[in-house]
Coordinates of C-alpha atoms in Angstrom, one line a residue:
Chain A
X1 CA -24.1 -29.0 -8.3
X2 CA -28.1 -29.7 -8.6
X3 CA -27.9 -26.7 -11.6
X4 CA -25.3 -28.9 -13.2
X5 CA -27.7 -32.0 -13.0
X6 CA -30.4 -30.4 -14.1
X7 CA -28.7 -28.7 -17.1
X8 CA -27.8 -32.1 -17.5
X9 CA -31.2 -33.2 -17.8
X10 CA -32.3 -30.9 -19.9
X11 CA -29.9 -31.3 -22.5
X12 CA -30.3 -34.7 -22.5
X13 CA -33.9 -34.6 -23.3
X14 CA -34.1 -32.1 -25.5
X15 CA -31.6 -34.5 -27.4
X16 CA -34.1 -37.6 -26.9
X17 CA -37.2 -35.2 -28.5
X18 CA -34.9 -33.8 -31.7
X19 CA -33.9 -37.3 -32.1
X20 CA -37.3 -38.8 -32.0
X21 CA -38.1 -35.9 -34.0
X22 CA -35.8 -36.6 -36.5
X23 CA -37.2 -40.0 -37.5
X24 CA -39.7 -38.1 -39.1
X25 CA -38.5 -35.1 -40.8
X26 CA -34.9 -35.7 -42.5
X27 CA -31.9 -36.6 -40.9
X28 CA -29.2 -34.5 -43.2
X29 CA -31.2 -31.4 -41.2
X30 CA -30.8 -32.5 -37.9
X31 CA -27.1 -34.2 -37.6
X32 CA -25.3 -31.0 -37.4
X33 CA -27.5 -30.1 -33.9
X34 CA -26.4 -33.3 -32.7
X35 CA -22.8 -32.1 -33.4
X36 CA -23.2 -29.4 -30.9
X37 CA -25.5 -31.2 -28.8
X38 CA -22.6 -33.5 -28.3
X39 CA -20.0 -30.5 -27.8
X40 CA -22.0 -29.0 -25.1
X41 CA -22.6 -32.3 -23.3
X42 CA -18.2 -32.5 -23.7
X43 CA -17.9 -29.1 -22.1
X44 CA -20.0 -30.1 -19.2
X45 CA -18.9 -33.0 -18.7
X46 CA -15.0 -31.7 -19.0
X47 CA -16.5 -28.4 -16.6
X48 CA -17.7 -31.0 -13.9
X49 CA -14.2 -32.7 -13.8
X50 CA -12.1 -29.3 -13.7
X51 CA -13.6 -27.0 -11.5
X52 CA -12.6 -27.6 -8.1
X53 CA -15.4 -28.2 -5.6
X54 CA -15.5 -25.0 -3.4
X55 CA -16.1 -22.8 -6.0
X56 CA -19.1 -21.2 -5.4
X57 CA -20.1 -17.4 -4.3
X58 CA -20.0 -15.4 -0.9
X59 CA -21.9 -12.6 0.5
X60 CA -21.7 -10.4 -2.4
X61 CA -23.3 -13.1 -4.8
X62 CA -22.6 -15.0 -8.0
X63 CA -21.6 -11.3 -9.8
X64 CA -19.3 -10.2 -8.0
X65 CA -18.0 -12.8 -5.7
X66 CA -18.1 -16.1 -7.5
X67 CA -14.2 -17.6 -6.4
X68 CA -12.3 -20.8 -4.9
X69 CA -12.6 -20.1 -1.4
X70 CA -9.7 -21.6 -0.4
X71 CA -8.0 -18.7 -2.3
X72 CA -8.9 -16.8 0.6
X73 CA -7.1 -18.4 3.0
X74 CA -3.7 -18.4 0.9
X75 CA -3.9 -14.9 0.4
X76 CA -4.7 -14.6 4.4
X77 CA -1.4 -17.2 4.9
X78 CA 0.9 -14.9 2.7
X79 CA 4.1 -14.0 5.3
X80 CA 4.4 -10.2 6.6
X81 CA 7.3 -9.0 5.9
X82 CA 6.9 -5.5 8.0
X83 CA 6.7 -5.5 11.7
X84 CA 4.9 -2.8 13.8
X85 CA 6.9 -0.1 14.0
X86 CA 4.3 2.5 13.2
X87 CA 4.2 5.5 15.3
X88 CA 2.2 4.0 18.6
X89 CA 3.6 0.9 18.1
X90 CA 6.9 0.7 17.4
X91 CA 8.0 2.0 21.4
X92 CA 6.9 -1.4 22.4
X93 CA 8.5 -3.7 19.3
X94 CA 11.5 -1.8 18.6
X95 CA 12.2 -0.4 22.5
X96 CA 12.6 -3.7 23.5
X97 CA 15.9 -4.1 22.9
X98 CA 17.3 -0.6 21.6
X99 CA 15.1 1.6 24.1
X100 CA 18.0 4.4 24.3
X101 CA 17.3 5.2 20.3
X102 CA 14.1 4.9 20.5
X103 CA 13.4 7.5 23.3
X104 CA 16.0 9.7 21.3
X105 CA 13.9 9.4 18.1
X106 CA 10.4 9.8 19.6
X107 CA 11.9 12.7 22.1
X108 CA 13.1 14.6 18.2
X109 CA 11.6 15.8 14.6
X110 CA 11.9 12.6 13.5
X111 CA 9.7 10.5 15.9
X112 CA 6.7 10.3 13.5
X113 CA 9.2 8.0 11.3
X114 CA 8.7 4.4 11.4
X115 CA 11.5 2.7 12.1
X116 CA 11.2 0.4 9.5
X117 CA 10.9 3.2 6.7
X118 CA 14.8 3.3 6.7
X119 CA 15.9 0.4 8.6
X120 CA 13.9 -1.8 6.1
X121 CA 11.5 -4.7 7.1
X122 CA 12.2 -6.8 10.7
X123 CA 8.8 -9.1 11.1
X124 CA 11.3 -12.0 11.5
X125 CA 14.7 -10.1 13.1
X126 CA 16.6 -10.6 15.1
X127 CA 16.6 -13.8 14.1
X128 CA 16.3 -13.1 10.1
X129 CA 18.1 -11.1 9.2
X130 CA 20.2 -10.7 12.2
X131 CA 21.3 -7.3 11.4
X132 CA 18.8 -4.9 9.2
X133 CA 20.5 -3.2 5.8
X134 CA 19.7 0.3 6.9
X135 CA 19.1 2.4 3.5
X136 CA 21.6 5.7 4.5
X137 CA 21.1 6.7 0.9
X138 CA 20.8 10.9 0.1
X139 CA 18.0 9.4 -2.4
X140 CA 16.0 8.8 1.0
X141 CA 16.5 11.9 2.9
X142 CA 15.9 13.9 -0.3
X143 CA 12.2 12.0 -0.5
X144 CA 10.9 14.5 2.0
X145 CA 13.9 17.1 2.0
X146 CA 13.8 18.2 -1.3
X147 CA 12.8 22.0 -1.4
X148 CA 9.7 21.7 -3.6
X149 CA 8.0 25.4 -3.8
X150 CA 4.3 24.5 -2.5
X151 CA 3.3 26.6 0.0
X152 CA -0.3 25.2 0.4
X153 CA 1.4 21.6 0.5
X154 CA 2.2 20.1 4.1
X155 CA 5.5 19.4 2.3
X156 CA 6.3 23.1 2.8
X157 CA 6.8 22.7 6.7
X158 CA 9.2 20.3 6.0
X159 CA 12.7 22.1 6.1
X160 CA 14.2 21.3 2.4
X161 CA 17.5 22.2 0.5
X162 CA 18.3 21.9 -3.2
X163 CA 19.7 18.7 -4.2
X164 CA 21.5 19.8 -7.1
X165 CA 23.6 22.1 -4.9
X166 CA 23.7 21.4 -1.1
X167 CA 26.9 18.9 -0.5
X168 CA 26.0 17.0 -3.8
X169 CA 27.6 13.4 -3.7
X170 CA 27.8 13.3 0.0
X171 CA 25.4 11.0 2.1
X172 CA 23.2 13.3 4.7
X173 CA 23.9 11.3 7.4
X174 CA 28.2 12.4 7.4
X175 CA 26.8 15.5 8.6
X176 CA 23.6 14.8 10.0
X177 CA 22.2 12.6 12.6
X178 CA 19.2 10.9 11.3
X179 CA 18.0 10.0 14.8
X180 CA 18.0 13.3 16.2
X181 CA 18.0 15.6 13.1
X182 CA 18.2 19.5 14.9
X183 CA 20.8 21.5 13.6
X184 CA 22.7 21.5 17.1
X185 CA 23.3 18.1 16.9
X186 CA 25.1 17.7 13.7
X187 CA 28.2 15.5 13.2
Chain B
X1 CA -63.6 -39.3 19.7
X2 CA -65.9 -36.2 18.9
X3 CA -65.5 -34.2 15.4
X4 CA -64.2 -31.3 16.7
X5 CA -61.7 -32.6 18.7
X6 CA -60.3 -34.6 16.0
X7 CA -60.1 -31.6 14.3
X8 CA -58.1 -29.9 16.6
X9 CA -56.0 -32.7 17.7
X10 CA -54.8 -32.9 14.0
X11 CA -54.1 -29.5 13.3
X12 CA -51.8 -29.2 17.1
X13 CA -50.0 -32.3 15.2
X14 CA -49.7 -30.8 11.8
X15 CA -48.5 -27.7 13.4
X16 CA -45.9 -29.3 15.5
X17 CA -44.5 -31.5 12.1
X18 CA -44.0 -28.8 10.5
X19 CA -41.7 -26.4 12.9
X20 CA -38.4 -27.2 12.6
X21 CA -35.7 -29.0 14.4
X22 CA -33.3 -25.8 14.1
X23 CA -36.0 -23.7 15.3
X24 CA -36.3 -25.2 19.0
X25 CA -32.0 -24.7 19.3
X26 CA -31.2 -22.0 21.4
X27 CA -29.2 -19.1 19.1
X28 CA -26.2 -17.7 21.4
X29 CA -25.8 -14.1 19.9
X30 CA -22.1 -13.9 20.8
X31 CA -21.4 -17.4 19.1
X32 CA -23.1 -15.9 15.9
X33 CA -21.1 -12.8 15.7
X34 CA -18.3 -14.5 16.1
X35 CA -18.9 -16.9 13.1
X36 CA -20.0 -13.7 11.2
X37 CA -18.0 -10.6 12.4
X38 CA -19.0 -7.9 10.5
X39 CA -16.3 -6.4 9.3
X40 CA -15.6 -4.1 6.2
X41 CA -12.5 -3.0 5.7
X42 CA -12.4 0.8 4.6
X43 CA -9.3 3.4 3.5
X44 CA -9.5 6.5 4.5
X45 CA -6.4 9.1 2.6
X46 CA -6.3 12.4 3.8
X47 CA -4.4 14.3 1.4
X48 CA -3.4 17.0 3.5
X49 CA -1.2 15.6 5.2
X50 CA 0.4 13.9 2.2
X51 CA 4.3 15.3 1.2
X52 CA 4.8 13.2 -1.6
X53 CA 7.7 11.1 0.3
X54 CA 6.4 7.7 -1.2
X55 CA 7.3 5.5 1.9
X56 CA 4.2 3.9 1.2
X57 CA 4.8 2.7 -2.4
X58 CA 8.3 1.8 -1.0
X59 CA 6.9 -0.8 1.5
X60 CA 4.2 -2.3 0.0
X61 CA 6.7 -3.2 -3.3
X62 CA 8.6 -4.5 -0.5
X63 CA 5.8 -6.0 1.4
X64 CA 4.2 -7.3 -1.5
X65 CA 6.9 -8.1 -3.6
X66 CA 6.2 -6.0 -6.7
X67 CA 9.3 -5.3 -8.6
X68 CA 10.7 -2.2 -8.5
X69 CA 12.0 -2.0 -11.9
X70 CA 8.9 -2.6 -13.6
X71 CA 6.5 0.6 -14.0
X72 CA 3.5 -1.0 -12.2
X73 CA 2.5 -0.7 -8.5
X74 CA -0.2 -1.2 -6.4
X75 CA -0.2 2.0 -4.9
X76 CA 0.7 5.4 -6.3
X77 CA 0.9 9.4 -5.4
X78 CA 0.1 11.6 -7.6
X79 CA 1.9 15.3 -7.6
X80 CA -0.9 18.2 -8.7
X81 CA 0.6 21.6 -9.5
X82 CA -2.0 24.2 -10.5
X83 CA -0.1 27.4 -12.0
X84 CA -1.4 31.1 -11.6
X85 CA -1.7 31.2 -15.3
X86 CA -4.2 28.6 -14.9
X87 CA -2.5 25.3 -16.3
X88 CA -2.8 21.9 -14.4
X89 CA -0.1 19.4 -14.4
X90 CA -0.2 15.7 -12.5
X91 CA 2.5 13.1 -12.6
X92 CA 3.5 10.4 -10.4
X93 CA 7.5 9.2 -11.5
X94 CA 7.7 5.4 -11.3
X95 CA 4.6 5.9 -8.7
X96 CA 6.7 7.9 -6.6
X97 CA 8.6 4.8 -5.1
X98 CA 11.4 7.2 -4.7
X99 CA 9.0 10.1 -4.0
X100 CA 8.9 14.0 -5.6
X101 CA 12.5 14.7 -5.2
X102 CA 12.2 17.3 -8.1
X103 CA 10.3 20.0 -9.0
X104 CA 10.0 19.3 -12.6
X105 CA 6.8 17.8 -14.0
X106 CA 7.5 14.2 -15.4
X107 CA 5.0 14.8 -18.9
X108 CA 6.0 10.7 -19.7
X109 CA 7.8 9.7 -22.7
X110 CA 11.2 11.2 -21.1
X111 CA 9.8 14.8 -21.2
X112 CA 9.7 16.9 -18.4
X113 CA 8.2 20.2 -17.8
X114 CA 10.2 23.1 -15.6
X115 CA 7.7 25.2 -13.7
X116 CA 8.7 28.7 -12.6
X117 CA 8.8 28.7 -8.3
X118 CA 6.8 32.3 -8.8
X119 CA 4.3 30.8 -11.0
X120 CA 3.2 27.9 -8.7
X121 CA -0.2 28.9 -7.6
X122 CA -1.3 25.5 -5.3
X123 CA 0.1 21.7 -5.8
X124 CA -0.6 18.9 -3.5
X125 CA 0.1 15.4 -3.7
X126 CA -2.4 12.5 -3.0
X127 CA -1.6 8.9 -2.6
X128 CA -3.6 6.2 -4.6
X129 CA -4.6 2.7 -4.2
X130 CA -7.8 -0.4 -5.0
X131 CA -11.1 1.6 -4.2
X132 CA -11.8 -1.8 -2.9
X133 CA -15.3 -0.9 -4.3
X134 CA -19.0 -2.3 -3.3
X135 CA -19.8 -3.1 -7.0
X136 CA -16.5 -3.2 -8.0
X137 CA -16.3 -3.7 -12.1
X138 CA -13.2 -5.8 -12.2
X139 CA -15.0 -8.7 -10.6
X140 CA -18.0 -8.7 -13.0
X141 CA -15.8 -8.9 -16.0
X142 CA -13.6 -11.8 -15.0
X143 CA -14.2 -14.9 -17.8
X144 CA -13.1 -17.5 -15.2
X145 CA -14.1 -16.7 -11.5
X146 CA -10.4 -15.5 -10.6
X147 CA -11.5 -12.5 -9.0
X148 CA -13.7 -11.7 -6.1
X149 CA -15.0 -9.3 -3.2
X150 CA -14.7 -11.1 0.1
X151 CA -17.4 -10.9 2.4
X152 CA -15.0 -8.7 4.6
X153 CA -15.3 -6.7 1.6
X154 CA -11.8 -7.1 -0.1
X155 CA -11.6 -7.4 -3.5
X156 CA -8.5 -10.4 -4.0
X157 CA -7.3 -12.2 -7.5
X158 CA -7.1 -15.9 -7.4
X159 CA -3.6 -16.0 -8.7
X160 CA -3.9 -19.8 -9.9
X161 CA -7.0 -19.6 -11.6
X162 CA -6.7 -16.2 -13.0
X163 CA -5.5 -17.0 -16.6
X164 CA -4.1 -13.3 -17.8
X165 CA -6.8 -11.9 -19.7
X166 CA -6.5 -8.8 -18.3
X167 CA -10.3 -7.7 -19.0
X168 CA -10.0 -6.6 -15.3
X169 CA -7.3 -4.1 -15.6
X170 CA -9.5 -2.6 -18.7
X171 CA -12.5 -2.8 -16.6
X172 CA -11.0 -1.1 -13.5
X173 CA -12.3 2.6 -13.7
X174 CA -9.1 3.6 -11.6
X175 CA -6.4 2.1 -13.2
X176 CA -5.6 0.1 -9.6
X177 CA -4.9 -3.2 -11.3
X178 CA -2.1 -4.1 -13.6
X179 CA -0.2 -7.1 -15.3
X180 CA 2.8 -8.8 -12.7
X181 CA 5.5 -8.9 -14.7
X182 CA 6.5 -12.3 -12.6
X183 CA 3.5 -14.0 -11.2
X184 CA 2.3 -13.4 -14.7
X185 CA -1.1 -13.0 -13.6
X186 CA -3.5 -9.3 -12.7
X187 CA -2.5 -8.1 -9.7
X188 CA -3.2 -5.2 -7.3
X189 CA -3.8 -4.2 -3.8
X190 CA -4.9 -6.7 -1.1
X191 CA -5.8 -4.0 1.2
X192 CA -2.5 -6.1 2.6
X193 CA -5.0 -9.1 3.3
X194 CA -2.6 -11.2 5.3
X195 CA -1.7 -8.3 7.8
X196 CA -5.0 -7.5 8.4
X197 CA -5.7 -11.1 9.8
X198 CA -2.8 -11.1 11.4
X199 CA -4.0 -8.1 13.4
X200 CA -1.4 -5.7 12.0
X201 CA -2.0 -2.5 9.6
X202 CA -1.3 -2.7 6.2
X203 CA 2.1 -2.2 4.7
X204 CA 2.0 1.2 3.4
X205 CA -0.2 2.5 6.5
X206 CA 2.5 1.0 8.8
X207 CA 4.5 3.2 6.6
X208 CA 3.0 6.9 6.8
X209 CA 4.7 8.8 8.4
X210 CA 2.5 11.4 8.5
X211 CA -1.1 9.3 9.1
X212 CA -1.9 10.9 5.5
X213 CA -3.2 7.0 5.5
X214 CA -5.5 4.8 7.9
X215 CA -7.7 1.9 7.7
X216 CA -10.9 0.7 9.6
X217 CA -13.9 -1.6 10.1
X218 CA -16.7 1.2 8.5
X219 CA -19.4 -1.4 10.0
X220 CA -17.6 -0.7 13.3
X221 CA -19.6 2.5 14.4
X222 CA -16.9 3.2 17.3
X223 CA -13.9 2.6 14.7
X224 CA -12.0 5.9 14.6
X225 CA -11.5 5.6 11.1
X226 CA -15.5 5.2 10.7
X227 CA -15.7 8.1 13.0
X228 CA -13.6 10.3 10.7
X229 CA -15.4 9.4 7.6
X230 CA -18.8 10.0 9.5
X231 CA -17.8 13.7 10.8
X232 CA -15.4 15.2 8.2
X233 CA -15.8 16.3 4.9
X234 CA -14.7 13.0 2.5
X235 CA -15.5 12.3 -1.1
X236 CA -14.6 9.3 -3.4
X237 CA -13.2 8.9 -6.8
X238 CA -15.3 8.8 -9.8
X239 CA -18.7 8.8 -7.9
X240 CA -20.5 8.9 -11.3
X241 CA -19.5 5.0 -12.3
X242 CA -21.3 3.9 -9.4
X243 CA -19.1 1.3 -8.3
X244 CA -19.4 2.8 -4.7
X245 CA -15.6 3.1 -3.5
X246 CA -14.3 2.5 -0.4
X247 CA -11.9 4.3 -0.3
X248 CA -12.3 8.1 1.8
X249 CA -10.6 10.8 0.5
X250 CA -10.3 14.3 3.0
X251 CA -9.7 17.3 0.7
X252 CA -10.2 16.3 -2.6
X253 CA -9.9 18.6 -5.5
X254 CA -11.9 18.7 -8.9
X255 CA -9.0 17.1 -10.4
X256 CA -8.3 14.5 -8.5
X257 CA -10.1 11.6 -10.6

């Protein structure tokens, strides 16, 4: 604020000095400076009423961090949609109530899946929404299942069949068991 | 009164004006670092582990709610395929939202290119996102103040004051940012700010499967993140702009940009 003041200042007195100047030499010369001496002093003035008064720069300084700082905490305030339901975690959020499945899953191939990956977000359920819309789409299977031929890719350990010919237009999960993928325990 | 010790009387006052009121206060040092934590958030992708599923772009569109119709996201793999008669090939369909589920090389513009299974030599797929970097270029550029590093060492856009100029997304040597098609405004990744202060992991690390993607406090020297990036072997993107990236890749290639 004391750098807007003093621009202030400034301006104002190199104004007072061209005037005074002015007197002297002729005035045709000088009236278009006061034209933009009068459109800085607007812009200002119009500056002083618009920008909100915690703008101003963090650690980083005026280059690279000059913000509203109340933008911080409405990006911090935003609502999480996802739970905890990566690998450690989700024993404790999502064994709370369906521990049986859980222990299944984490016991199988498919343990290292967050729940939420195909059972879609639950920060708020059960109590919204009271039942998840589970994605049992082939299109989701087929994201890691898809025989791709990389052998120095970690997508190579993953078992994969051709899309275009393996039971095409049938959902995975008729056949197989998403919790507990091994062959033996097919449908 | 002698000379002398007027002197010295007047210098023991002049020295006692001039010290402070803040300087007598005790300073707790647990107080302090709790006013200041130290953090700085830091990605670390190991790419490795990566199999192209694209859970990861598929919650943080959810998570963040970028639309999944529109060709932008915050956060992207990329597909390399190298081929034994030496030709390179990258794409990344729609960002891989619905991961590599062909083997066909998306060229853009509807064209595809069919590689031969015997003429694969090495691919591997590595999952993208903000640099978040030290001297990040988008923020210089910005005409109006709308976008920032926080001290915790995020970069965030200020989605009322940011007024669509998109001298950012030009700016940003990564391509991370882009227009939102709804909030109308540049957007990108928050490094999923309000998880992290809500003491959760962000969306698309919650997502991994395969812990091809973690996150840390680099200032933390116990962090095991911070550990890694101390111990293995990790390189950044584009070293040569200088924006210092914080973002960790394990086993990059050449080609990876």
């Amino acid at each position: 604020m004391s750098g807007f003041f003093s621009d202030l200042i400034n301006v104002i007195s190199a104004a007072i000095l061209l005037w005074q100047e002015g007197e002297r030499v002729k005035s045709h010369v000088w009236r278009p400076l006061y034209v933009v001496i009068a459109f800085v002093v607007a812009i200002v003035v119009f500056r002083f009423f618009y920008v909100p008064n915690d703008f101003g720069s963090g650690k980083r300084g005026f280059m690279y961090s000059y913000h509203r700082f109340s933008n911080e905490a409405e990006w911090k305030n935003q609502p999480a949609k996802y739970s905890v339901s990566g690998r450690e975690r989700m024993h404790e959020y999502c064994s709370e109530c369906h521990g049986e499945i859980v222990k299944v899953r984490t016991e199988k191939l498919h343990g290292i899946i967050p729940c939420e990956d195909c059972h879609g977000p639950a920060m708020q359920h059960p109590d919204n929404p009271e039942k998840l819309t589970i994605d049992r789409s082939r299109g989701l299977c087929l994201r890691c299942h898809t025989n791709l031929p990389y052998a120095t890719s970690e997508r190579h350990r993953i078992p994969g069949i051709d899309p275009k010919t393996h039971n095409t237009g049938i959902e995975c999960v008729k056949c197989h068991n998403p919790h507990n993928p091994s062959l033996e325990g097919m449908k | 009164m002698e000379r002398r010790e007027f002197l010295q009387k007047s210098i023991l006052v002049i020295v006692g004006a001039s010290v402070p009121l803040s300087a007598l206060t005790m300073i707790d040092p647990k107080k302090v670092f709790a006013e200041n934590p130290d953090i700085q958030w830091a990605f670390l992708v190991d790419t490795n582990k990566c199999v192209g599923c694209g859970f990861c772009v598929k919650a943080c569109k959810t998570e963040n709610d970028v639309p999944f119709e529109a060709n932008v996201s915050r956060t992207w793999v990329e597909r390399y395929v190298y081929t034994k008669d030496d030709k390179r090939y990258v794409d990344s369909p729609k960002a891989a939202q619905d991961g590599f589920t062909e083997s066909r090389i998306d060229l853009g513009r509807g064209e595809y290119q069919e590689i031969d299974k015997a003429n694969v030599g090495k691919a591997f797929f590595v999952p993208k996102l903000c640099n978040h970097c030290s001297s990040p270029a988008c923020t210089q550029v910005c005409p109006v103040g709308a976008t920032y590093k926080t001290d915790d060492g995020v970069v965030l856009v200020d989605r009322t004051w940011c007024i669509g100029c998109g001298y950012c997304i030009m700016a940003c040597p990564y391509g991370a940012r882009f227009f939102h098609p709804i909030a109308k405004v540049a957007d990108k990744c928050t490094f999923c700010y309000h998880r992290l202060s809500k003491g959760l992991d962000s969306a698309c690390v919650n997502a991994c499967p395969f812990k091809a993607r973690r996150m840390g406090n680099i200032h933390d020297k116990n962090d095991p993140i911070t550990q890694l990036i101390m111990n293995e072997r990790v390189g950044v993107l584009k070293d040569e702009f200088g924006t210092k990236p914080q973002a960790f890749y394990i086993g990059l290639a050449q080609e990876v940009r």
